[in-house]
Coordinates of C-alpha atoms in Angstrom, one line a residue:
M1 CA 113.3 -18.2 260.2
K2 CA 110.1 -19.5 258.7
K3 CA 108.3 -17.5 256.0
I4 CA 104.6 -17.8 255.3
V5 CA 103.3 -16.1 252.1
V6 CA 99.6 -15.5 251.6
L7 CA 98.9 -14.9 247.9
G8 CA 95.7 -12.8 247.4
G9 CA 94.0 -10.2 249.5
G10 CA 90.4 -11.4 249.1
Y11 CA 88.1 -12.8 251.7
G12 CA 90.2 -16.0 252.2
G13 CA 93.6 -14.3 252.1
V14 CA 92.7 -11.5 254.5
T15 CA 91.0 -13.8 257.0
T16 CA 93.8 -16.4 256.9
S17 CA 96.4 -13.7 257.4
K18 CA 94.5 -12.3 260.5
H19 CA 94.4 -15.8 262.1
L20 CA 98.1 -16.4 261.3
A21 CA 99.1 -13.1 262.8
K22 CA 97.2 -14.0 266.0
L23 CA 98.7 -17.5 266.3
F24 CA 102.3 -16.4 265.5
K25 CA 102.1 -13.2 267.5
K26 CA 104.9 -14.3 269.9
D27 CA 107.0 -16.3 267.4
K28 CA 109.8 -14.0 266.4
D29 CA 111.2 -16.5 264.0
V30 CA 108.1 -16.5 261.8
E31 CA 107.4 -13.9 259.1
I32 CA 104.0 -13.5 257.4
Q33 CA 103.7 -11.7 254.1
L34 CA 100.5 -10.9 252.2
I35 CA 100.9 -10.2 248.4
D36 CA 98.2 -8.7 246.3
R37 CA 98.1 -6.7 243.1
N38 CA 95.8 -4.1 244.7
P39 CA 96.5 -2.1 247.9
Y40 CA 93.0 -2.8 249.1
H41 CA 90.6 -5.6 250.0
T42 CA 87.5 -5.6 247.8
L43 CA 84.1 -6.5 249.2
L44 CA 83.0 -8.5 246.1
T45 CA 79.6 -9.3 247.5
E46 CA 78.7 -5.6 247.6
L47 CA 79.9 -4.6 244.1
H48 CA 76.3 -4.4 242.8
E49 CA 75.6 -1.5 245.2
V50 CA 78.4 0.6 243.6
A51 CA 77.5 -0.4 240.1
A52 CA 73.9 0.9 240.6
N53 CA 74.9 4.0 242.6
R54 CA 73.4 2.9 245.9
A55 CA 76.7 3.1 247.8
P56 CA 79.8 5.3 247.1
E57 CA 82.7 3.8 245.3
D58 CA 85.0 3.7 248.3
S59 CA 82.5 1.7 250.3
V60 CA 83.7 -1.6 248.8
K61 CA 87.4 -1.0 249.5
I62 CA 89.4 -1.4 252.7
E63 CA 93.1 -0.5 252.6
L64 CA 95.2 -3.7 253.3
K65 CA 97.7 -1.8 255.4
K66 CA 94.9 -0.4 257.5
I67 CA 93.6 -3.9 258.1
F68 CA 97.0 -5.2 259.3
Q69 CA 98.0 -2.0 261.1
G70 CA 100.2 -3.0 264.1
Q71 CA 99.9 -6.7 263.3
K72 CA 102.5 -9.2 262.2
V73 CA 101.7 -9.1 258.5
D74 CA 103.8 -7.4 255.9
V75 CA 101.6 -6.2 253.0
V76 CA 103.3 -6.3 249.6
L77 CA 101.9 -4.7 246.4
D78 CA 102.8 -6.9 243.5
S79 CA 101.4 -9.1 240.7
I80 CA 102.6 -12.7 240.8
D81 CA 102.7 -14.4 237.4
R82 CA 104.6 -17.6 238.2
I83 CA 105.1 -20.1 241.1
D84 CA 108.1 -22.4 241.3
F85 CA 106.9 -25.1 243.8
N86 CA 110.3 -27.0 243.7
A87 CA 112.3 -23.9 244.6
K88 CA 109.6 -22.5 246.9
Q89 CA 109.5 -19.2 245.1
L90 CA 107.0 -16.7 243.7
H91 CA 107.9 -14.6 240.7
S92 CA 106.6 -11.3 239.4
A93 CA 107.9 -9.1 236.6
N94 CA 110.5 -7.5 238.9
N95 CA 110.8 -9.5 242.1
T96 CA 111.2 -13.0 243.6
Y97 CA 109.7 -14.1 246.9
K98 CA 110.7 -17.1 248.9
Y99 CA 108.4 -19.1 251.1
D100 CA 108.3 -22.0 253.5
Y101 CA 104.5 -22.2 253.5
L102 CA 102.3 -20.8 250.8
V103 CA 98.6 -20.0 251.0
I104 CA 96.9 -19.6 247.6
G105 CA 93.8 -17.4 247.7
T106 CA 93.8 -15.6 244.3
G107 CA 90.1 -16.2 243.8
C108 CA 88.3 -16.5 240.5
K109 CA 87.5 -14.6 237.4
P110 CA 84.5 -14.7 235.1
T111 CA 84.2 -17.7 232.8
F112 CA 82.5 -17.4 229.4
F113 CA 82.1 -21.1 228.5
G114 CA 83.6 -20.6 225.0
I115 CA 80.5 -18.6 223.9
P116 CA 81.5 -16.5 220.8
G117 CA 81.7 -12.8 221.6
A118 CA 80.8 -13.1 225.3
E119 CA 84.2 -11.9 226.6
E120 CA 84.7 -9.3 223.9
H121 CA 81.3 -7.6 224.0
S122 CA 80.2 -8.0 227.7
L123 CA 80.9 -6.1 230.8
T124 CA 81.6 -8.0 234.0
L125 CA 81.1 -7.5 237.7
W126 CA 84.0 -9.1 239.4
S127 CA 86.2 -6.2 240.6
Y128 CA 86.1 -2.7 241.9
E129 CA 87.0 -1.4 238.5
D130 CA 84.2 -3.4 236.9
A131 CA 81.6 -1.8 239.2
V132 CA 82.8 1.7 238.5
R133 CA 83.0 1.0 234.7
L134 CA 79.4 -0.4 234.7
K135 CA 78.0 2.5 236.7
D136 CA 79.6 5.0 234.2
Q137 CA 78.2 2.9 231.3
V138 CA 74.7 2.9 232.6
R139 CA 74.7 6.6 233.3
R140 CA 76.2 7.4 229.9
M141 CA 73.5 5.4 228.2
F142 CA 70.7 7.4 229.9
S143 CA 72.5 10.6 229.2
E144 CA 72.9 9.9 225.5
A145 CA 69.4 8.4 225.1
A146 CA 67.8 11.5 226.5
K147 CA 69.1 13.4 223.4
E148 CA 68.7 10.6 220.9
T149 CA 65.8 11.1 218.3
N150 CA 66.3 7.9 216.4
A151 CA 63.7 5.5 218.0
A152 CA 65.7 2.3 217.3
K153 CA 69.0 3.6 218.7
R154 CA 67.2 5.1 221.7
K155 CA 65.6 1.7 222.5
K156 CA 69.0 -0.1 222.4
M157 CA 70.5 2.5 224.6
L158 CA 67.8 2.0 227.2
S159 CA 68.0 -1.8 227.1
F160 CA 70.1 -3.6 229.6
I161 CA 70.7 -7.4 229.7
V162 CA 72.3 -9.3 232.6
V163 CA 73.4 -12.8 231.5
G164 CA 73.4 -15.1 234.5
A165 CA 70.6 -15.4 237.1
G166 CA 72.7 -16.5 240.0
F167 CA 73.3 -14.4 243.1
T168 CA 75.4 -11.8 241.3
G169 CA 73.1 -11.4 238.4
V170 CA 69.9 -11.2 240.4
E171 CA 71.4 -8.7 242.9
L172 CA 72.7 -6.6 240.0
I173 CA 69.4 -6.5 238.1
G174 CA 67.5 -5.6 241.2
E175 CA 69.8 -2.7 242.0
L176 CA 69.6 -1.5 238.3
A177 CA 65.8 -1.5 238.6
E178 CA 66.1 1.1 241.4
F179 CA 68.9 3.0 239.6
R180 CA 66.6 3.1 236.6
D181 CA 64.0 5.1 238.5
E182 CA 66.6 7.6 239.7
L183 CA 68.1 8.1 236.2
C184 CA 64.7 8.4 234.5
K185 CA 63.9 11.3 236.8
E186 CA 67.3 12.9 236.3
F187 CA 67.3 12.6 232.5
F188 CA 63.5 13.1 231.9
I189 CA 62.9 9.7 230.5
D190 CA 59.7 7.7 230.8
P191 CA 60.5 4.5 232.8
S192 CA 58.4 2.5 230.4
E193 CA 61.1 3.1 227.8
V194 CA 63.7 1.3 229.8
K195 CA 64.0 -2.5 229.4
L196 CA 65.8 -4.6 232.0
T197 CA 66.3 -8.3 231.3
V198 CA 68.0 -11.1 233.3
A199 CA 68.7 -14.3 231.2
D200 CA 70.0 -17.7 232.2
M201 CA 70.5 -21.1 230.6
A202 CA 69.2 -22.8 233.7
P203 CA 65.4 -23.5 234.0
K204 CA 65.1 -21.1 237.0
I205 CA 66.8 -18.2 238.7
L206 CA 68.8 -18.7 241.9
P207 CA 68.8 -22.5 241.5
I208 CA 70.5 -23.3 244.8
L209 CA 67.6 -21.7 246.8
P210 CA 64.4 -23.6 247.7
D211 CA 61.5 -23.2 245.2
K212 CA 59.4 -21.1 247.6
L213 CA 62.1 -18.4 247.8
I214 CA 62.8 -18.6 244.0
E215 CA 59.1 -17.8 243.4
K216 CA 59.3 -14.8 245.8
A217 CA 62.4 -13.5 244.1
A218 CA 60.8 -13.9 240.7
K219 CA 57.7 -12.1 241.8
R220 CA 59.8 -9.2 243.2
L221 CA 61.7 -8.9 240.0
Q222 CA 58.5 -8.8 238.0
K223 CA 57.1 -6.2 240.3
M224 CA 60.2 -4.1 239.5
N225 CA 59.4 -4.5 235.8
V226 CA 62.3 -6.9 235.1
D227 CA 62.0 -9.4 232.3
I228 CA 63.1 -12.9 233.3
V229 CA 64.3 -15.3 230.6
T230 CA 65.2 -18.9 231.7
S231 CA 66.1 -22.0 229.8
A232 CA 67.8 -19.7 227.3
K233 CA 70.2 -21.3 224.9
I234 CA 72.8 -18.5 224.7
T235 CA 74.8 -19.1 221.6
G236 CA 76.6 -15.8 221.1
V237 CA 77.0 -12.2 222.1
K238 CA 77.3 -9.4 219.6
P239 CA 78.3 -5.7 220.3
S240 CA 74.6 -4.8 220.8
S241 CA 72.7 -8.0 221.3
V242 CA 72.6 -11.4 222.9
V243 CA 71.9 -14.4 220.6
L244 CA 69.3 -16.8 222.1
G245 CA 69.0 -19.7 219.7
D246 CA 67.3 -18.2 216.6
K247 CA 66.4 -14.9 218.1
E248 CA 68.3 -11.9 219.5
L249 CA 67.8 -9.6 222.4
E250 CA 69.1 -6.1 221.5
A251 CA 70.9 -3.9 224.1
D252 CA 73.8 -1.6 224.1
T253 CA 74.7 -2.7 227.7
I254 CA 75.3 -6.4 228.3
V255 CA 76.7 -7.7 231.6
W256 CA 78.1 -11.2 232.0
T257 CA 77.6 -12.8 235.4
A258 CA 77.1 -16.4 234.3
G259 CA 79.9 -18.2 236.1
V260 CA 83.4 -18.2 237.4
E261 CA 86.6 -20.1 237.1
G262 CA 90.0 -20.1 238.8
S263 CA 92.2 -17.0 238.3
E264 CA 94.6 -16.8 235.5
L265 CA 97.5 -17.7 237.7
V266 CA 95.8 -20.7 239.1
G267 CA 95.0 -21.9 235.6
K268 CA 98.7 -22.0 234.8
L269 CA 99.8 -23.9 237.9
D270 CA 101.2 -27.4 237.7
V271 CA 98.8 -28.9 240.3
K272 CA 95.9 -31.2 240.2
Q273 CA 92.7 -29.2 239.4
E274 CA 89.0 -30.0 238.9
G275 CA 85.8 -28.0 238.5
R276 CA 86.8 -24.9 236.4
K277 CA 90.4 -24.6 237.6
R278 CA 89.9 -25.2 241.3
I279 CA 92.9 -26.8 243.1
V280 CA 92.3 -30.2 244.6
T281 CA 93.1 -30.4 248.4
N282 CA 93.1 -33.0 251.1
D283 CA 91.0 -32.7 254.3
K284 CA 93.8 -30.4 255.8
L285 CA 93.3 -28.0 252.8
Q286 CA 96.8 -28.8 251.5
S287 CA 97.3 -29.2 247.8
V288 CA 97.5 -32.9 247.1
D289 CA 100.7 -32.2 245.2
H290 CA 102.5 -30.1 247.7
E291 CA 102.0 -30.4 251.5
N292 CA 103.4 -26.9 252.3
V293 CA 100.9 -25.3 249.9
Y294 CA 97.4 -24.6 251.3
I295 CA 94.4 -23.4 249.4
V296 CA 91.7 -21.0 250.7
G297 CA 88.5 -19.5 249.4
D298 CA 87.1 -20.1 245.9
N299 CA 90.3 -21.9 244.8
I300 CA 89.4 -24.9 247.0
F301 CA 88.2 -28.2 245.4
Y302 CA 87.4 -30.4 248.3
I303 CA 84.5 -32.8 248.8
P304 CA 83.9 -33.2 252.6
E305 CA 83.2 -36.7 254.0
G306 CA 79.7 -37.8 253.4
E307 CA 79.1 -35.1 250.7
T308 CA 78.8 -35.6 246.9
R309 CA 79.6 -32.0 245.9
P310 CA 82.7 -29.9 246.5
V311 CA 82.5 -27.0 249.0
P312 CA 80.7 -24.1 247.4
Q313 CA 82.5 -20.9 246.2
M314 CA 81.1 -18.6 248.7
V315 CA 82.4 -16.2 251.4
E316 CA 81.5 -18.4 254.3
N317 CA 83.7 -21.2 252.9
A318 CA 86.6 -18.8 252.9
E319 CA 85.8 -17.6 256.5
Q320 CA 85.6 -21.2 257.8
A321 CA 88.7 -22.5 255.9
A322 CA 91.0 -19.7 257.0
P323 CA 91.3 -20.6 260.7
V324 CA 91.8 -24.3 259.8
I325 CA 94.7 -23.4 257.5
A326 CA 96.2 -21.0 260.0
H327 CA 96.0 -23.7 262.7
N328 CA 97.5 -26.4 260.5
I329 CA 100.5 -24.2 259.5
H330 CA 101.0 -23.3 263.2
A331 CA 100.7 -27.0 264.1
D332 CA 103.3 -27.9 261.5
V333 CA 105.8 -25.3 262.7
H334 CA 105.4 -26.5 266.3
N335 CA 105.1 -30.2 265.6
K336 CA 101.5 -30.5 266.7
P337 CA 98.5 -32.4 265.2
K338 CA 96.6 -30.8 262.3
K339 CA 92.8 -30.3 262.0
S340 CA 90.6 -31.6 259.2
Y341 CA 88.3 -29.1 257.5
K342 CA 84.6 -29.8 258.4
P343 CA 82.6 -27.0 257.1
G344 CA 79.1 -26.2 258.4
F345 CA 77.5 -23.5 256.3
H346 CA 74.7 -21.3 257.7
G347 CA 72.8 -20.5 254.5
T348 CA 72.7 -18.1 251.7
M349 CA 71.1 -14.7 251.2
V350 CA 70.4 -12.5 248.2
C351 CA 69.1 -9.0 248.0
I352 CA 66.8 -7.8 245.3
G353 CA 67.2 -4.0 245.4
S354 CA 67.9 -2.2 248.6
R355 CA 64.6 -3.1 250.5
Y356 CA 63.9 -6.7 249.8
G357 CA 65.7 -10.0 250.0
V358 CA 65.3 -13.7 250.3
A359 CA 67.4 -16.0 252.6
N360 CA 67.7 -19.6 253.5
V361 CA 69.6 -19.5 256.8
G362 CA 70.0 -21.4 260.0
M363 CA 72.2 -24.3 261.2
P364 CA 73.6 -27.0 258.8
N365 CA 70.9 -29.5 259.7
K366 CA 68.0 -27.0 260.0
M367 CA 67.4 -24.1 257.6
F368 CA 64.7 -21.4 257.7
M369 CA 63.3 -19.5 254.8
V370 CA 62.9 -15.8 255.3
S371 CA 62.2 -12.9 253.0
G372 CA 61.7 -9.1 252.9
F373 CA 62.8 -7.0 255.8
L374 CA 64.0 -9.9 257.9
A375 CA 66.2 -11.3 255.1
M376 CA 67.8 -7.9 254.6
F377 CA 68.3 -7.6 258.4
F378 CA 70.3 -10.9 258.4
K379 CA 72.3 -9.8 255.4
H380 CA 73.4 -6.5 257.0
M381 CA 74.1 -8.2 260.4
I382 CA 76.3 -10.8 258.8
N383 CA 78.1 -8.2 256.7
M384 CA 78.8 -6.1 259.8
Y385 CA 80.1 -9.2 261.7
Y386 CA 82.6 -9.9 258.9
L387 CA 83.7 -6.3 258.7
F388 CA 84.2 -6.2 262.5
T389 CA 86.5 -9.2 262.3
V390 CA 88.5 -7.6 259.5
C391 CA 88.6 -3.9 260.4
G392 CA 86.7 -3.5 263.7
F393 CA 84.7 -0.5 264.7
N394 CA 86.1 1.6 261.9
K395 CA 84.6 -0.3 259.0
V396 CA 81.4 -1.2 260.7
W397 CA 80.8 2.5 261.4
T398 CA 81.5 3.3 257.7
Y399 CA 79.2 0.5 256.6
M400 CA 76.4 1.8 258.7
M401 CA 76.9 5.3 257.3
H402 CA 76.7 4.1 253.8
E403 CA 73.8 1.7 254.3
F404 CA 71.5 3.4 256.8
F405 CA 72.4 7.0 257.6
H406 CA 73.8 8.6 254.4
V407 CA 71.8 6.7 251.8
N408 CA 69.9 8.6 249.1
N409 CA 66.4 8.1 247.7
R410 CA 65.4 5.9 250.5
R411 CA 67.5 3.0 249.2
S412 CA 67.8 1.2 252.5
F413 CA 65.9 -1.7 254.0
V414 CA 64.8 0.8 256.7
G415 CA 63.8 3.4 254.0
G416 CA 65.0 6.9 254.5
H417 CA 64.0 7.3 258.1
F418 CA 67.6 7.4 259.4
S419 CA 69.0 9.4 256.6
K420 CA 66.9 12.5 256.8
R421 CA 69.3 15.4 257.4
S422 CA 68.7 19.1 258.3
P423 CA 71.2 21.9 259.0
N424 CA 72.5 21.8 262.5
F425 CA 72.3 25.5 262.9
W426 CA 68.6 25.2 263.7
L427 CA 69.7 23.6 267.0
L428 CA 71.8 26.6 268.0
P429 CA 69.1 28.4 270.0
L430 CA 68.2 25.2 271.9
R431 CA 71.9 24.4 272.6
I432 CA 72.5 27.9 274.1
F433 CA 69.3 27.9 276.1
V434 CA 70.0 24.4 277.7
G435 CA 73.5 25.5 278.4
Y436 CA 72.4 28.7 280.0
K437 CA 69.9 26.8 282.3
W438 CA 72.6 24.4 283.4
L439 CA 75.0 27.2 284.1
E440 CA 72.4 29.3 286.0
E441 CA 71.6 26.4 288.2
G442 CA 75.2 25.5 288.9
I443 CA 76.2 29.1 289.8
D444 CA 73.1 29.4 292.0
K445 CA 74.2 26.3 294.1
L446 CA 77.9 27.1 294.1
P447 CA 77.8 29.6 297.1
K448 CA 75.8 27.1 299.2
I449 CA 78.3 24.3 298.9
L450 CA 81.2 26.6 299.4
K451 CA 79.6 28.1 302.5
D452 CA 78.8 24.8 304.1
P453 CA 80.1 21.7 302.3
N454 CA 78.4 19.4 304.8
N455 CA 75.0 20.8 303.9
I456 CA 73.8 18.0 301.6
F457 CA 70.8 19.1 299.7
L458 CA 71.1 17.2 296.3
I459 CA 70.8 13.7 297.9
P460 CA 67.6 12.6 299.6
A461 CA 67.8 11.9 303.3
S462 CA 68.2 8.3 304.5
T463 CA 65.1 6.4 305.7
K464 CA 67.2 5.4 308.7
A465 CA 67.4 9.0 310.0
G466 CA 66.5 9.0 313.7
D467 CA 64.3 12.1 313.6
A468 CA 61.4 11.3 311.3
V469 CA 60.2 14.9 311.2
S470 CA 63.7 16.2 310.4
A471 CA 64.1 13.5 307.8
A472 CA 60.9 14.5 306.2
S473 CA 61.9 18.1 306.2
E474 CA 65.3 17.3 304.7
A475 CA 63.6 15.2 302.0
A476 CA 61.2 18.0 301.1
G477 CA 64.0 20.5 301.0
A478 CA 66.0 18.1 298.8
V479 CA 63.1 17.8 296.3
T480 CA 62.7 21.5 296.0
Q481 CA 66.4 22.1 295.5
T482 CA 66.4 19.4 292.8
V483 CA 63.5 21.0 291.1
D484 CA 65.3 24.3 291.2
A485 CA 68.3 22.6 289.5
Q486 CA 66.1 21.1 286.8
S487 CA 63.8 24.0 285.8
A488 CA 65.5 27.2 287.0
A489 CA 62.2 28.1 288.6
S490 CA 62.1 30.2 291.8
A491 CA 63.8 28.3 294.6
V492 CA 61.5 26.7 297.1
E493 CA 63.0 27.3 300.5
S494 CA 60.3 26.0 302.7
A495 CA 60.6 22.4 303.6
S496 CA 56.8 22.1 303.9
T497 CA 56.3 22.9 300.2
A498 CA 55.5 19.6 298.3
V499 CA 56.5 18.9 294.7
T500 CA 55.2 15.8 292.9
A501 CA 58.1 13.8 291.4
L502 CA 57.9 11.6 288.3
P503 CA 56.9 8.0 289.2
V504 CA 59.7 5.5 289.4
P505 CA 59.2 1.7 289.3
D506 CA 59.7 -0.1 292.6
F507 CA 62.5 -2.3 291.3
I508 CA 64.5 0.8 290.2
K509 CA 63.9 2.4 293.6
S510 CA 65.2 -0.7 295.4
I511 CA 68.4 -0.7 293.3
V512 CA 69.0 3.1 293.9
N513 CA 68.3 2.7 297.6
W514 CA 70.7 -0.2 297.8
F515 CA 73.4 1.9 296.0
M516 CA 72.9 4.9 298.3
D517 CA 73.0 2.8 301.4
I518 CA 76.4 1.6 300.4
F519 CA 78.0 4.8 299.2
F520 CA 76.1 7.8 300.6
Y521 CA 74.5 6.9 304.0
T522 CA 76.1 6.0 307.3
S523 CA 74.6 3.4 309.6
D524 CA 72.8 6.0 311.7
G525 CA 71.2 7.7 308.7
G526 CA 73.8 10.5 308.2
Y527 CA 75.8 11.3 305.1
T528 CA 79.2 9.9 304.2
A529 CA 82.2 11.9 303.0
L530 CA 81.5 10.5 299.5
A531 CA 78.1 12.3 299.5
T532 CA 79.9 15.6 300.0
V533 CA 82.2 14.8 297.1
F534 CA 79.3 13.8 294.9
Q535 CA 77.4 17.0 295.6
F536 CA 80.5 19.1 294.7
F537 CA 80.8 17.0 291.5
M538 CA 77.2 17.6 290.6
V539 CA 77.4 21.4 291.0
F540 CA 80.6 21.7 289.0
A541 CA 79.2 19.3 286.4
E542 CA 76.2 21.6 285.9
I543 CA 78.5 24.6 285.4
G544 CA 80.8 22.6 283.1
I545 CA 78.0 21.3 281.0
G546 CA 76.5 24.8 280.7
I547 CA 79.7 26.3 279.5
C548 CA 80.4 23.6 277.0
L549 CA 76.9 23.8 275.5
I550 CA 77.1 27.5 275.2
L551 CA 80.5 27.4 273.5
G552 CA 79.7 24.3 271.5
L553 CA 82.6 22.4 272.9
F554 CA 82.4 18.6 273.3
T555 CA 78.7 19.1 272.6
A556 CA 77.9 15.4 272.1
V557 CA 79.4 14.4 275.4
S558 CA 77.8 17.3 277.2
S559 CA 74.4 16.4 275.7
A560 CA 74.8 12.8 276.6
V561 CA 75.7 13.8 280.2
T562 CA 72.6 15.9 280.3
V563 CA 70.5 12.9 279.5
G564 CA 72.4 10.8 282.0
L565 CA 72.0 13.3 284.8
G566 CA 68.3 13.4 284.0
V567 CA 67.9 9.7 284.2
M568 CA 69.9 9.6 287.5
I569 CA 67.8 12.3 289.1
W570 CA 64.6 10.6 287.9
S571 CA 65.8 7.2 289.3
S572 CA 66.3 8.8 292.7
S573 CA 62.6 9.9 292.8
M574 CA 63.6 13.6 292.7
A575 CA 62.7 14.6 289.2
S576 CA 59.8 16.9 288.4
T577 CA 58.0 16.7 285.0
E578 CA 60.2 19.5 283.7
M579 CA 63.2 17.1 283.7
L580 CA 61.6 15.5 280.7
W581 CA 62.3 18.4 278.4
Y582 CA 65.9 18.5 279.7
M583 CA 66.4 14.9 278.6
T584 CA 64.6 15.3 275.3
A585 CA 66.6 18.4 274.5
G586 CA 69.8 16.5 275.4
V587 CA 68.9 13.7 272.9
A588 CA 68.3 16.3 270.1
L589 CA 71.6 18.0 270.7
I590 CA 73.8 14.9 270.6
G591 CA 74.1 14.7 266.9
G592 CA 76.7 17.3 266.0
S593 CA 75.0 20.5 267.1
G594 CA 78.4 22.0 268.2
S595 CA 79.7 21.9 264.6
M596 CA 77.7 24.9 263.8
F597 CA 78.9 28.2 265.4
G598 CA 80.7 26.2 268.1
L599 CA 84.2 25.2 269.0
D600 CA 83.7 21.6 268.0
Y601 CA 84.1 22.9 264.4
Y602 CA 87.7 23.5 265.1
V603 CA 88.6 21.2 268.0
L604 CA 87.1 17.9 267.0
P605 CA 89.0 17.6 263.6
W606 CA 92.3 18.3 265.4
L607 CA 91.6 15.8 268.1
K608 CA 90.6 13.2 265.5
K609 CA 94.0 13.5 263.9
Q610 CA 95.8 13.1 267.2
W611 CA 93.6 10.2 268.2
K612 CA 94.4 8.2 265.0
K613 CA 98.1 8.6 265.7
I614 CA 97.9 6.4 268.8
P615 CA 99.2 2.9 268.0
L616 CA 96.6 1.1 270.1
V617 CA 93.8 3.0 268.5
R618 CA 94.9 2.1 265.0
R619 CA 95.6 -1.5 266.1
W620 CA 92.0 -1.9 267.3
Y621 CA 90.4 0.4 264.6
L622 CA 88.9 2.7 267.3
Y623 CA 88.4 5.6 264.9
T624 CA 86.3 6.9 262.1
D625 CA 87.6 8.0 258.7

């Protein structure tokens, strides 16, 4: 039995474990174990949204056992404080874990560069708990300042300093600028009283981006009334101020985002380290001291061939390193050749508030600079791609809810256009009316198909029919019957009555005719047995849709079928203009209209619970929370 232990449930640890589970799926003699001190995976790149109240607290957490549901990964909750490389053991306060292969992905922690008071008097933004703590601190300052009469105290309460103008610092200060506007309105404070500052020792913000994007980012921050302090010699942090050389910036809230170093555990390990406690690896991402120990994510210190700098500490590095590590462990177990790590990064993105961003993206040898809406679009698409690889449809759906559909105060890159909500009971009359019309039409046709099943009147006659006059008569009769089904108007029994159908593009007509020739028409222009079955299906579908809409049962499906039937009838050149309102009403009713005074209120929650119990559904994350 071979045992692989992945230490750390961050981006690198989770992605590596997913790839290992896939590669060793059929190897019964291989055990994979993921150990983390938290029962959840934290989306570190989205912490600023929680800290500034744009997204709910649970939006940045994904349960580890949910991620690995039905997969060959044993999730263990524990905090490892020592690694014995010679004995191949991990030690916690109460347990010992053996391994044959170890993947270290414990990530980083904030570094304070030895600046006096920085660690003691600053908040950080490097964990879920940090984000919640910072949000509570900001809200508390506004709440207390609203009642404070001492001008000096009030000013410090309403001053916020972010030290560090890299990605984390700029994203946080941009979100705080939007949060400021919400809190000022809530606590009756003039926005001009609030002072937001981002300070950095570097000569410019976001130094790894091109100058053009840096300028755009700076202009956006200035437009949001954020003070930018660069080339600042930060010499100390006090309980209510940041010391910049011979002057101080006062604030009761100071957030440190100025840099990171290896985790506390990594710092204690007896392995070769460089660059703020990063573990030196070879091109296979093995520790240069232990060939059965692999390093993933921010802990990697590796300079690719032809480069002068080590791989960056960014999520894409973890995502690209993970499959290489998984492959190399699998190759070692099965005595196959290993791969070298050859990263090809596709750029960087930073959001400045919820509606604006800057990005330098593309291929490794060709980057493109984008900003504004397009940059935010890329950021969301990349986030959803990662979430899909980790937790499939389930987490992508949740992300979309948090970012687009349930967002407050228009804090989305698409504004509030998708998040407007109104009570569903206003749709009740429309739902019952559409249901009644479908039911009426189905019941009206039912005696006709029962009396003579071979009397096909819902499918137009074939153009191959021998008797042209008879064919024309049948076609006219079919049109009038269809109109009757669509609008519940008085039936048009005379074949000579003409009804103008909605226009259909020629290429759609040709497709529909080809389909009907195959399934519904015989070679001599008659109808096949399938045409009779189809007509039965259509009539009973109308009755079923009508009943479901009236009762509010499976309303979304019934509404979608309403739209689908409308499109089908239109494509067959048999739809009058009145079909347009059927389709429009169907679209309006899809979004949960059955949850108000309908059976969906009771049935859907029960079905949801039963659905989630199916192993395949949980394995592929085909459910919503």
